[in-house]
């Protein structure tokens, strides 16, 4: 790492530097969401689940906690400071976390009863039923991702804090809508079949390659703001622009294609089980029960 070792930290981004006001807001946001989730499980959960049933599984709690940590990483020190003041590639990394990491973790961490309590309201429910269908979700996600990386939008967000926050909320909302057909916690908004999930996620990889290609093969910096900031990390403005394009193309493609592969193997396993003769399936169930009984007796 000779390049980074020879480069001084930018002001305010040294190993022990913190922007107290920003850090306080990020911590308060994470604590508020965590307390709200805990209160919902403890106070509302018993009303919606069967007696003796846990309001949320340990896996769901872990997924929700991971979503909060991911949100804190994207909005906290040092990533937010670098993204806002030095590198557009860090800004791109923030956006990828908002659409590809936080939304699926939130959906995986939300029990069905909690999602129902939040969404089944007179105004929200009809809108969600329409927006989370595959075609509207695809259009919304791709339009938001592409539009949010237009030079005019980026240059506006870095100069206006309100627009910046609205942009991040829009990306997060578009990500939640996009992931719903794949990870919906509600049977009323059912997940797509495995083959349809693979096709659906493949479609999400197509349109974002257009802005990613413009960034990767750019011959000059596309964002005026990032062309004028200090080059404190040894990267030129053009190299920063090209790296952001690679992050968008490779990062988004790698995650979505990995998930497509996981879905394919799940589908293959499901098809293999359904193709087995009933007697074989029954014997396997009996064998598992015998093994379980033997282990308990020992």
JSON list of N, CA and C in Angstrom, two decimals, residues 34-95:
[
{"chain": "A", "resi": 34, "resn": "UNK", "atom": "N", "xyz": [-33.19, 0.85, 16.30]},
{"chain": "A", "resi": 34, "resn": "UNK", "atom": "CA", "xyz": [-33.02, -0.35, 17.12]},
{"chain": "A", "resi": 34, "resn": "UNK", "atom": "C", "xyz": [-34.02, -0.42, 18.26]},
{"chain": "A", "resi": 35, "resn": "UNK", "atom": "N", "xyz": [-34.24, 0.72, 18.94]},
{"chain": "A", "resi": 35, "resn": "UNK", "atom": "CA", "xyz": [-35.20, 0.76, 20.04]},
{"chain": "A", "resi": 35, "resn": "UNK", "atom": "C", "xyz": [-36.62, 0.52, 19.52]},
{"chain": "A", "resi": 36, "resn": "UNK", "atom": "N", "xyz": [-36.95, 1.12, 18.37]},
{"chain": "A", "resi": 36, "resn": "UNK", "atom": "CA", "xyz": [-38.27, 0.92, 17.79]},
{"chain": "A", "resi": 36, "resn": "UNK", "atom": "C", "xyz": [-38.51, -0.55, 17.45]},
{"chain": "A", "resi": 37, "resn": "UNK", "atom": "N", "xyz": [-37.49, -1.20, 16.90]},
{"chain": "A", "resi": 37, "resn": "UNK", "atom": "CA", "xyz": [-37.60, -2.63, 16.55]},
{"chain": "A", "resi": 37, "resn": "UNK", "atom": "C", "xyz": [-37.77, -3.47, 17.82]},
{"chain": "A", "resi": 38, "resn": "UNK", "atom": "N", "xyz": [-36.95, -3.18, 18.83]},
{"chain": "A", "resi": 38, "resn": "UNK", "atom": "CA", "xyz": [-37.04, -3.92, 20.10]},
{"chain": "A", "resi": 38, "resn": "UNK", "atom": "C", "xyz": [-38.41, -3.72, 20.74]},
{"chain": "A", "resi": 39, "resn": "UNK", "atom": "N", "xyz": [-38.90, -2.49, 20.74]},
{"chain": "A", "resi": 39, "resn": "UNK", "atom": "CA", "xyz": [-40.20, -2.21, 21.35]},
{"chain": "A", "resi": 39, "resn": "UNK", "atom": "C", "xyz": [-41.32, -2.92, 20.59]},
{"chain": "A", "resi": 40, "resn": "UNK", "atom": "N", "xyz": [-41.21, -2.96, 19.26]},
{"chain": "A", "resi": 40, "resn": "UNK", "atom": "CA", "xyz": [-42.24, -3.65, 18.47]},
{"chain": "A", "resi": 40, "resn": "UNK", "atom": "C", "xyz": [-42.26, -5.13, 18.81]},
{"chain": "A", "resi": 41, "resn": "UNK", "atom": "N", "xyz": [-41.09, -5.74, 18.94]},
{"chain": "A", "resi": 41, "resn": "UNK", "atom": "CA", "xyz": [-41.04, -7.18, 19.27]},
{"chain": "A", "resi": 41, "resn": "UNK", "atom": "C", "xyz": [-41.58, -7.44, 20.67]},
{"chain": "A", "resi": 42, "resn": "UNK", "atom": "N", "xyz": [-41.23, -6.60, 21.62]},
{"chain": "A", "resi": 42, "resn": "UNK", "atom": "CA", "xyz": [-41.62, -6.84, 23.00]},
{"chain": "A", "resi": 42, "resn": "UNK", "atom": "C", "xyz": [-43.07, -6.46, 23.29]},
{"chain": "A", "resi": 43, "resn": "UNK", "atom": "N", "xyz": [-43.52, -5.33, 22.73]},
{"chain": "A", "resi": 43, "resn": "UNK", "atom": "CA", "xyz": [-44.84, -4.81, 23.09]},
{"chain": "A", "resi": 43, "resn": "UNK", "atom": "C", "xyz": [-45.93, -5.24, 22.11]},
{"chain": "A", "resi": 44, "resn": "UNK", "atom": "N", "xyz": [-45.62, -5.22, 20.81]},
{"chain": "A", "resi": 44, "resn": "UNK", "atom": "CA", "xyz": [-46.63, -5.57, 19.82]},
{"chain": "A", "resi": 44, "resn": "UNK", "atom": "C", "xyz": [-46.61, -7.04, 19.43]},
{"chain": "A", "resi": 45, "resn": "UNK", "atom": "N", "xyz": [-45.42, -7.63, 19.46]},
{"chain": "A", "resi": 45, "resn": "UNK", "atom": "CA", "xyz": [-45.28, -9.01, 19.01]},
{"chain": "A", "resi": 45, "resn": "UNK", "atom": "C", "xyz": [-46.25, -9.99, 19.66]},
{"chain": "A", "resi": 46, "resn": "UNK", "atom": "N", "xyz": [-46.39, -9.99, 21.00]},
{"chain": "A", "resi": 46, "resn": "UNK", "atom": "CA", "xyz": [-47.31, -10.94, 21.64]},
{"chain": "A", "resi": 46, "resn": "UNK", "atom": "C", "xyz": [-48.75, -10.83, 21.17]},
{"chain": "A", "resi": 47, "resn": "UNK", "atom": "N", "xyz": [-49.14, -9.66, 20.66]},
{"chain": "A", "resi": 47, "resn": "UNK", "atom": "CA", "xyz": [-50.52, -9.51, 20.18]},
{"chain": "A", "resi": 47, "resn": "UNK", "atom": "C", "xyz": [-50.75, -10.18, 18.83]},
{"chain": "A", "resi": 48, "resn": "UNK", "atom": "N", "xyz": [-49.66, -10.37, 18.06]},
{"chain": "A", "resi": 48, "resn": "UNK", "atom": "CA", "xyz": [-49.81, -10.85, 16.69]},
{"chain": "A", "resi": 48, "resn": "UNK", "atom": "C", "xyz": [-49.39, -12.29, 16.48]},
{"chain": "A", "resi": 49, "resn": "UNK", "atom": "N", "xyz": [-48.64, -12.87, 17.41]},
{"chain": "A", "resi": 49, "resn": "UNK", "atom": "CA", "xyz": [-48.16, -14.24, 17.22]},
{"chain": "A", "resi": 49, "resn": "UNK", "atom": "C", "xyz": [-48.92, -15.17, 18.15]},
{"chain": "A", "resi": 50, "resn": "UNK", "atom": "N", "xyz": [-48.84, -16.45, 17.84]},
{"chain": "A", "resi": 50, "resn": "UNK", "atom": "CA", "xyz": [-49.49, -17.47, 18.66]},
{"chain": "A", "resi": 50, "resn": "UNK", "atom": "C", "xyz": [-48.79, -17.57, 20.02]},
{"chain": "A", "resi": 51, "resn": "UNK", "atom": "N", "xyz": [-49.54, -17.97, 21.07]},
{"chain": "A", "resi": 51, "resn": "UNK", "atom": "CA", "xyz": [-48.91, -18.14, 22.38]},
{"chain": "A", "resi": 51, "resn": "UNK", "atom": "C", "xyz": [-47.73, -19.10, 22.31]},
{"chain": "A", "resi": 52, "resn": "UNK", "atom": "N", "xyz": [-46.63, -18.71, 22.89]},
{"chain": "A", "resi": 52, "resn": "UNK", "atom": "CA", "xyz": [-45.42, -19.53, 22.87]},
{"chain": "A", "resi": 52, "resn": "UNK", "atom": "C", "xyz": [-44.54, -19.31, 21.65]},
{"chain": "A", "resi": 53, "resn": "UNK", "atom": "N", "xyz": [-45.03, -18.59, 20.66]},
{"chain": "A", "resi": 53, "resn": "UNK", "atom": "CA", "xyz": [-44.25, -18.33, 19.46]},
{"chain": "A", "resi": 53, "resn": "UNK", "atom": "C", "xyz": [-43.42, -17.06, 19.65]},
{"chain": "A", "resi": 54, "resn": "UNK", "atom": "N", "xyz": [-42.19, -17.10, 19.17]},
{"chain": "A", "resi": 54, "resn": "UNK", "atom": "CA", "xyz": [-41.30, -15.95, 19.28]},
{"chain": "A", "resi": 54, "resn": "UNK", "atom": "C", "xyz": [-41.73, -14.88, 18.28]},
{"chain": "A", "resi": 55, "resn": "UNK", "atom": "N", "xyz": [-41.75, -13.60, 18.68]},
{"chain": "A", "resi": 55, "resn": "UNK", "atom": "CA", "xyz": [-42.11, -12.53, 17.73]},
{"chain": "A", "resi": 55, "resn": "UNK", "atom": "C", "xyz": [-41.15, -12.44, 16.54]},
{"chain": "A", "resi": 56, "resn": "UNK", "atom": "N", "xyz": [-39.90, -12.81, 16.77]},
{"chain": "A", "resi": 56, "resn": "UNK", "atom": "CA", "xyz": [-38.91, -12.83, 15.69]},
{"chain": "A", "resi": 56, "resn": "UNK", "atom": "C", "xyz": [-37.88, -13.91, 15.97]},
{"chain": "A", "resi": 57, "resn": "UNK", "atom": "N", "xyz": [-37.40, -14.55, 14.93]},
{"chain": "A", "resi": 57, "resn": "UNK", "atom": "CA", "xyz": [-36.36, -15.55, 15.11]},
{"chain": "A", "resi": 57, "resn": "UNK", "atom": "C", "xyz": [-35.02, -14.87, 15.37]},
{"chain": "A", "resi": 58, "resn": "UNK", "atom": "N", "xyz": [-34.07, -15.65, 15.85]},
{"chain": "A", "resi": 58, "resn": "UNK", "atom": "CA", "xyz": [-32.73, -15.07, 16.06]},
{"chain": "A", "resi": 58, "resn": "UNK", "atom": "C", "xyz": [-32.13, -14.60, 14.75]},
{"chain": "A", "resi": 59, "resn": "UNK", "atom": "N", "xyz": [-32.40, -15.32, 13.67]},
{"chain": "A", "resi": 59, "resn": "UNK", "atom": "CA", "xyz": [-31.88, -14.92, 12.37]},
{"chain": "A", "resi": 59, "resn": "UNK", "atom": "C", "xyz": [-32.45, -13.57, 11.95]},
{"chain": "A", "resi": 60, "resn": "UNK", "atom": "N", "xyz": [-33.75, -13.36, 12.18]},
{"chain": "A", "resi": 60, "resn": "UNK", "atom": "CA", "xyz": [-34.36, -12.08, 11.83]},
{"chain": "A", "resi": 60, "resn": "UNK", "atom": "C", "xyz": [-33.77, -10.94, 12.63]},
{"chain": "A", "resi": 61, "resn": "UNK", "atom": "N", "xyz": [-33.56, -11.14, 13.90]},
{"chain": "A", "resi": 61, "resn": "UNK", "atom": "CA", "xyz": [-32.94, -10.10, 14.74]},
{"chain": "A", "resi": 61, "resn": "UNK", "atom": "C", "xyz": [-31.53, -9.81, 14.24]},
{"chain": "A", "resi": 62, "resn": "UNK", "atom": "N", "xyz": [-30.79, -10.87, 13.88]},
{"chain": "A", "resi": 62, "resn": "UNK", "atom": "CA", "xyz": [-29.42, -10.67, 13.38]},
{"chain": "A", "resi": 62, "resn": "UNK", "atom": "C", "xyz": [-29.42, -9.91, 12.06]},
{"chain": "A", "resi": 63, "resn": "UNK", "atom": "N", "xyz": [-30.36, -10.23, 11.18]},
{"chain": "A", "resi": 63, "resn": "UNK", "atom": "CA", "xyz": [-30.44, -9.51, 9.90]},
{"chain": "A", "resi": 63, "resn": "UNK", "atom": "C", "xyz": [-30.76, -8.04, 10.13]},
{"chain": "A", "resi": 64, "resn": "UNK", "atom": "N", "xyz": [-31.69, -7.76, 11.03]},
{"chain": "A", "resi": 64, "resn": "UNK", "atom": "CA", "xyz": [-32.04, -6.35, 11.28]},
{"chain": "A", "resi": 64, "resn": "UNK", "atom": "C", "xyz": [-30.86, -5.61, 11.89]},
{"chain": "A", "resi": 65, "resn": "UNK", "atom": "N", "xyz": [-30.15, -6.25, 12.80]},
{"chain": "A", "resi": 65, "resn": "UNK", "atom": "CA", "xyz": [-28.97, -5.62, 13.40]},
{"chain": "A", "resi": 65, "resn": "UNK", "atom": "C", "xyz": [-27.91, -5.35, 12.33]},
{"chain": "A", "resi": 66, "resn": "UNK", "atom": "N", "xyz": [-27.73, -6.31, 11.41]},
{"chain": "A", "resi": 66, "resn": "UNK", "atom": "CA", "xyz": [-26.77, -6.12, 10.32]},
{"chain": "A", "resi": 66, "resn": "UNK", "atom": "C", "xyz": [-27.18, -4.95, 9.42]},
{"chain": "A", "resi": 67, "resn": "UNK", "atom": "N", "xyz": [-28.50, -4.78, 9.21]},
{"chain": "A", "resi": 67, "resn": "UNK", "atom": "CA", "xyz": [-28.98, -3.65, 8.43]},
{"chain": "A", "resi": 67, "resn": "UNK", "atom": "C", "xyz": [-28.63, -2.33, 9.10]},
{"chain": "A", "resi": 68, "resn": "UNK", "atom": "N", "xyz": [-28.80, -2.25, 10.42]},
{"chain": "A", "resi": 68, "resn": "UNK", "atom": "CA", "xyz": [-28.46, -1.03, 11.15]},
{"chain": "A", "resi": 68, "resn": "UNK", "atom": "C", "xyz": [-26.97, -0.74, 11.08]},
{"chain": "A", "resi": 69, "resn": "UNK", "atom": "N", "xyz": [-26.16, -1.77, 11.22]},
{"chain": "A", "resi": 69, "resn": "UNK", "atom": "CA", "xyz": [-24.70, -1.58, 11.15]},
{"chain": "A", "resi": 69, "resn": "UNK", "atom": "C", "xyz": [-24.32, -1.10, 9.75]},
{"chain": "A", "resi": 70, "resn": "UNK", "atom": "N", "xyz": [-24.91, -1.71, 8.72]},
{"chain": "A", "resi": 70, "resn": "UNK", "atom": "CA", "xyz": [-24.61, -1.29, 7.34]},
{"chain": "A", "resi": 70, "resn": "UNK", "atom": "C", "xyz": [-25.02, 0.16, 7.11]},
{"chain": "A", "resi": 71, "resn": "UNK", "atom": "N", "xyz": [-26.16, 0.54, 7.66]},
{"chain": "A", "resi": 71, "resn": "UNK", "atom": "CA", "xyz": [-26.61, 1.92, 7.54]},
{"chain": "A", "resi": 71, "resn": "UNK", "atom": "C", "xyz": [-25.64, 2.86, 8.25]},
{"chain": "A", "resi": 72, "resn": "UNK", "atom": "N", "xyz": [-25.17, 2.45, 9.43]},
{"chain": "A", "resi": 72, "resn": "UNK", "atom": "CA", "xyz": [-24.21, 3.27, 10.15]},
{"chain": "A", "resi": 72, "resn": "UNK", "atom": "C", "xyz": [-22.89, 3.41, 9.41]},
{"chain": "A", "resi": 73, "resn": "UNK", "atom": "N", "xyz": [-22.44, 2.32, 8.78]},
{"chain": "A", "resi": 73, "resn": "UNK", "atom": "CA", "xyz": [-21.19, 2.37, 8.01]},
{"chain": "A", "resi": 73, "resn": "UNK", "atom": "C", "xyz": [-21.33, 3.33, 6.83]},
{"chain": "A", "resi": 74, "resn": "UNK", "atom": "N", "xyz": [-22.47, 3.28, 6.15]},
{"chain": "A", "resi": 74, "resn": "UNK", "atom": "CA", "xyz": [-22.65, 4.11, 4.96]},
{"chain": "A", "resi": 74, "resn": "UNK", "atom": "C", "xyz": [-22.79, 5.59, 5.30]},
{"chain": "A", "resi": 75, "resn": "UNK", "atom": "N", "xyz": [-23.35, 5.90, 6.46]},
{"chain": "A", "resi": 75, "resn": "UNK", "atom": "CA", "xyz": [-23.61, 7.30, 6.80]},
{"chain": "A", "resi": 75, "resn": "UNK", "atom": "C", "xyz": [-22.62, 7.85, 7.82]},
{"chain": "A", "resi": 76, "resn": "UNK", "atom": "N", "xyz": [-21.79, 7.02, 8.40]},
{"chain": "A", "resi": 76, "resn": "UNK", "atom": "CA", "xyz": [-20.91, 7.45, 9.48]},
{"chain": "A", "resi": 76, "resn": "UNK", "atom": "C", "xyz": [-19.47, 7.66, 9.04]},
{"chain": "A", "resi": 77, "resn": "UNK", "atom": "N", "xyz": [-18.63, 7.88, 10.05]},
{"chain": "A", "resi": 77, "resn": "UNK", "atom": "CA", "xyz": [-17.20, 8.10, 9.83]},
{"chain": "A", "resi": 77, "resn": "UNK", "atom": "C", "xyz": [-16.51, 6.76, 9.55]},
{"chain": "A", "resi": 78, "resn": "UNK", "atom": "N", "xyz": [-15.57, 6.69, 8.60]},
{"chain": "A", "resi": 78, "resn": "UNK", "atom": "CA", "xyz": [-15.06, 7.81, 7.80]},
{"chain": "A", "resi": 78, "resn": "UNK", "atom": "C", "xyz": [-15.70, 7.91, 6.41]},
{"chain": "A", "resi": 79, "resn": "UNK", "atom": "N", "xyz": [-16.55, 6.94, 6.05]},
{"chain": "A", "resi": 79, "resn": "UNK", "atom": "CA", "xyz": [-17.03, 6.87, 4.67]},
{"chain": "A", "resi": 79, "resn": "UNK", "atom": "C", "xyz": [-17.79, 8.13, 4.26]},
{"chain": "A", "resi": 80, "resn": "UNK", "atom": "N", "xyz": [-18.69, 8.62, 5.12]},
{"chain": "A", "resi": 80, "resn": "UNK", "atom": "CA", "xyz": [-19.48, 9.79, 4.77]},
{"chain": "A", "resi": 80, "resn": "UNK", "atom": "C", "xyz": [-18.60, 11.02, 4.56]},
{"chain": "A", "resi": 81, "resn": "UNK", "atom": "N", "xyz": [-17.60, 11.19, 5.42]},
{"chain": "A", "resi": 81, "resn": "UNK", "atom": "CA", "xyz": [-16.70, 12.33, 5.28]},
{"chain": "A", "resi": 81, "resn": "UNK", "atom": "C", "xyz": [-15.91, 12.27, 3.98]},
{"chain": "A", "resi": 82, "resn": "UNK", "atom": "N", "xyz": [-15.43, 11.09, 3.62]},
{"chain": "A", "resi": 82, "resn": "UNK", "atom": "CA", "xyz": [-14.69, 10.94, 2.37]},
{"chain": "A", "resi": 82, "resn": "UNK", "atom": "C", "xyz": [-15.61, 11.18, 1.19]},
{"chain": "A", "resi": 83, "resn": "UNK", "atom": "N", "xyz": [-16.83, 10.63, 1.26]},
{"chain": "A", "resi": 83, "resn": "UNK", "atom": "CA", "xyz": [-17.79, 10.77, 0.16]},
{"chain": "A", "resi": 83, "resn": "UNK", "atom": "C", "xyz": [-18.21, 12.21, -0.05]},
{"chain": "A", "resi": 84, "resn": "UNK", "atom": "N", "xyz": [-18.39, 12.94, 1.04]},
{"chain": "A", "resi": 84, "resn": "UNK", "atom": "CA", "xyz": [-18.90, 14.31, 0.93]},
{"chain": "A", "resi": 84, "resn": "UNK", "atom": "C", "xyz": [-17.83, 15.32, 0.55]},
{"chain": "A", "resi": 85, "resn": "UNK", "atom": "N", "xyz": [-16.56, 14.98, 0.81]},
{"chain": "A", "resi": 85, "resn": "UNK", "atom": "CA", "xyz": [-15.52, 16.00, 0.67]},
{"chain": "A", "resi": 85, "resn": "UNK", "atom": "C", "xyz": [-14.37, 15.65, -0.26]},
{"chain": "A", "resi": 86, "resn": "UNK", "atom": "N", "xyz": [-14.25, 14.35, -0.65]},
{"chain": "A", "resi": 86, "resn": "UNK", "atom": "CA", "xyz": [-13.03, 13.98, -1.37]},
{"chain": "A", "resi": 86, "resn": "UNK", "atom": "C", "xyz": [-13.24, 13.08, -2.58]},
{"chain": "A", "resi": 87, "resn": "UNK", "atom": "N", "xyz": [-13.96, 11.98, -2.44]},
{"chain": "A", "resi": 87, "resn": "UNK", "atom": "CA", "xyz": [-14.00, 10.99, -3.51]},
{"chain": "A", "resi": 87, "resn": "UNK", "atom": "C", "xyz": [-15.44, 10.65, -3.92]},
{"chain": "A", "resi": 88, "resn": "UNK", "atom": "N", "xyz": [-15.71, 10.72, -5.22]},
{"chain": "A", "resi": 88, "resn": "UNK", "atom": "CA", "xyz": [-17.02, 10.27, -5.69]},
{"chain": "A", "resi": 88, "resn": "UNK", "atom": "C", "xyz": [-17.13, 8.76, -5.62]},
{"chain": "A", "resi": 89, "resn": "UNK", "atom": "N", "xyz": [-16.02, 8.04, -5.70]},
{"chain": "A", "resi": 89, "resn": "UNK", "atom": "CA", "xyz": [-16.07, 6.58, -5.58]},
{"chain": "A", "resi": 89, "resn": "UNK", "atom": "C", "xyz": [-16.58, 6.18, -4.20]},
{"chain": "A", "resi": 90, "resn": "UNK", "atom": "N", "xyz": [-16.26, 6.95, -3.16]},
{"chain": "A", "resi": 90, "resn": "UNK", "atom": "CA", "xyz": [-16.82, 6.69, -1.83]},
{"chain": "A", "resi": 90, "resn": "UNK", "atom": "C", "xyz": [-18.31, 6.99, -1.82]},
{"chain": "A", "resi": 91, "resn": "UNK", "atom": "N", "xyz": [-18.71, 8.03, -2.54]},
{"chain": "A", "resi": 91, "resn": "UNK", "atom": "CA", "xyz": [-20.14, 8.37, -2.68]},
{"chain": "A", "resi": 91, "resn": "UNK", "atom": "C", "xyz": [-20.87, 7.21, -3.36]},
{"chain": "A", "resi": 92, "resn": "UNK", "atom": "N", "xyz": [-20.25, 6.64, -4.39]},
{"chain": "A", "resi": 92, "resn": "UNK", "atom": "CA", "xyz": [-20.84, 5.49, -5.09]},
{"chain": "A", "resi": 92, "resn": "UNK", "atom": "C", "xyz": [-20.98, 4.29, -4.16]},
{"chain": "A", "resi": 93, "resn": "UNK", "atom": "N", "xyz": [-19.97, 4.07, -3.33]},
{"chain": "A", "resi": 93, "resn": "UNK", "atom": "CA", "xyz": [-20.04, 2.97, -2.38]},
{"chain": "A", "resi": 93, "resn": "UNK", "atom": "C", "xyz": [-21.21, 3.16, -1.42]},
{"chain": "A", "resi": 94, "resn": "UNK", "atom": "N", "xyz": [-21.43, 4.38, -0.97]},
{"chain": "A", "resi": 94, "resn": "UNK", "atom": "CA", "xyz": [-22.59, 4.67, -0.14]},
{"chain": "A", "resi": 94, "resn": "UNK", "atom": "C", "xyz": [-23.88, 4.27, -0.84]},
{"chain": "A", "resi": 95, "resn": "UNK", "atom": "N", "xyz": [-24.01, 4.66, -2.10]},
{"chain": "A", "resi": 95, "resn": "UNK", "atom": "CA", "xyz": [-25.23, 4.37, -2.86]},
{"chain": "A", "resi": 95, "resn": "UNK", "atom": "C", "xyz": [-25.45, 2.86, -3.01]}
]
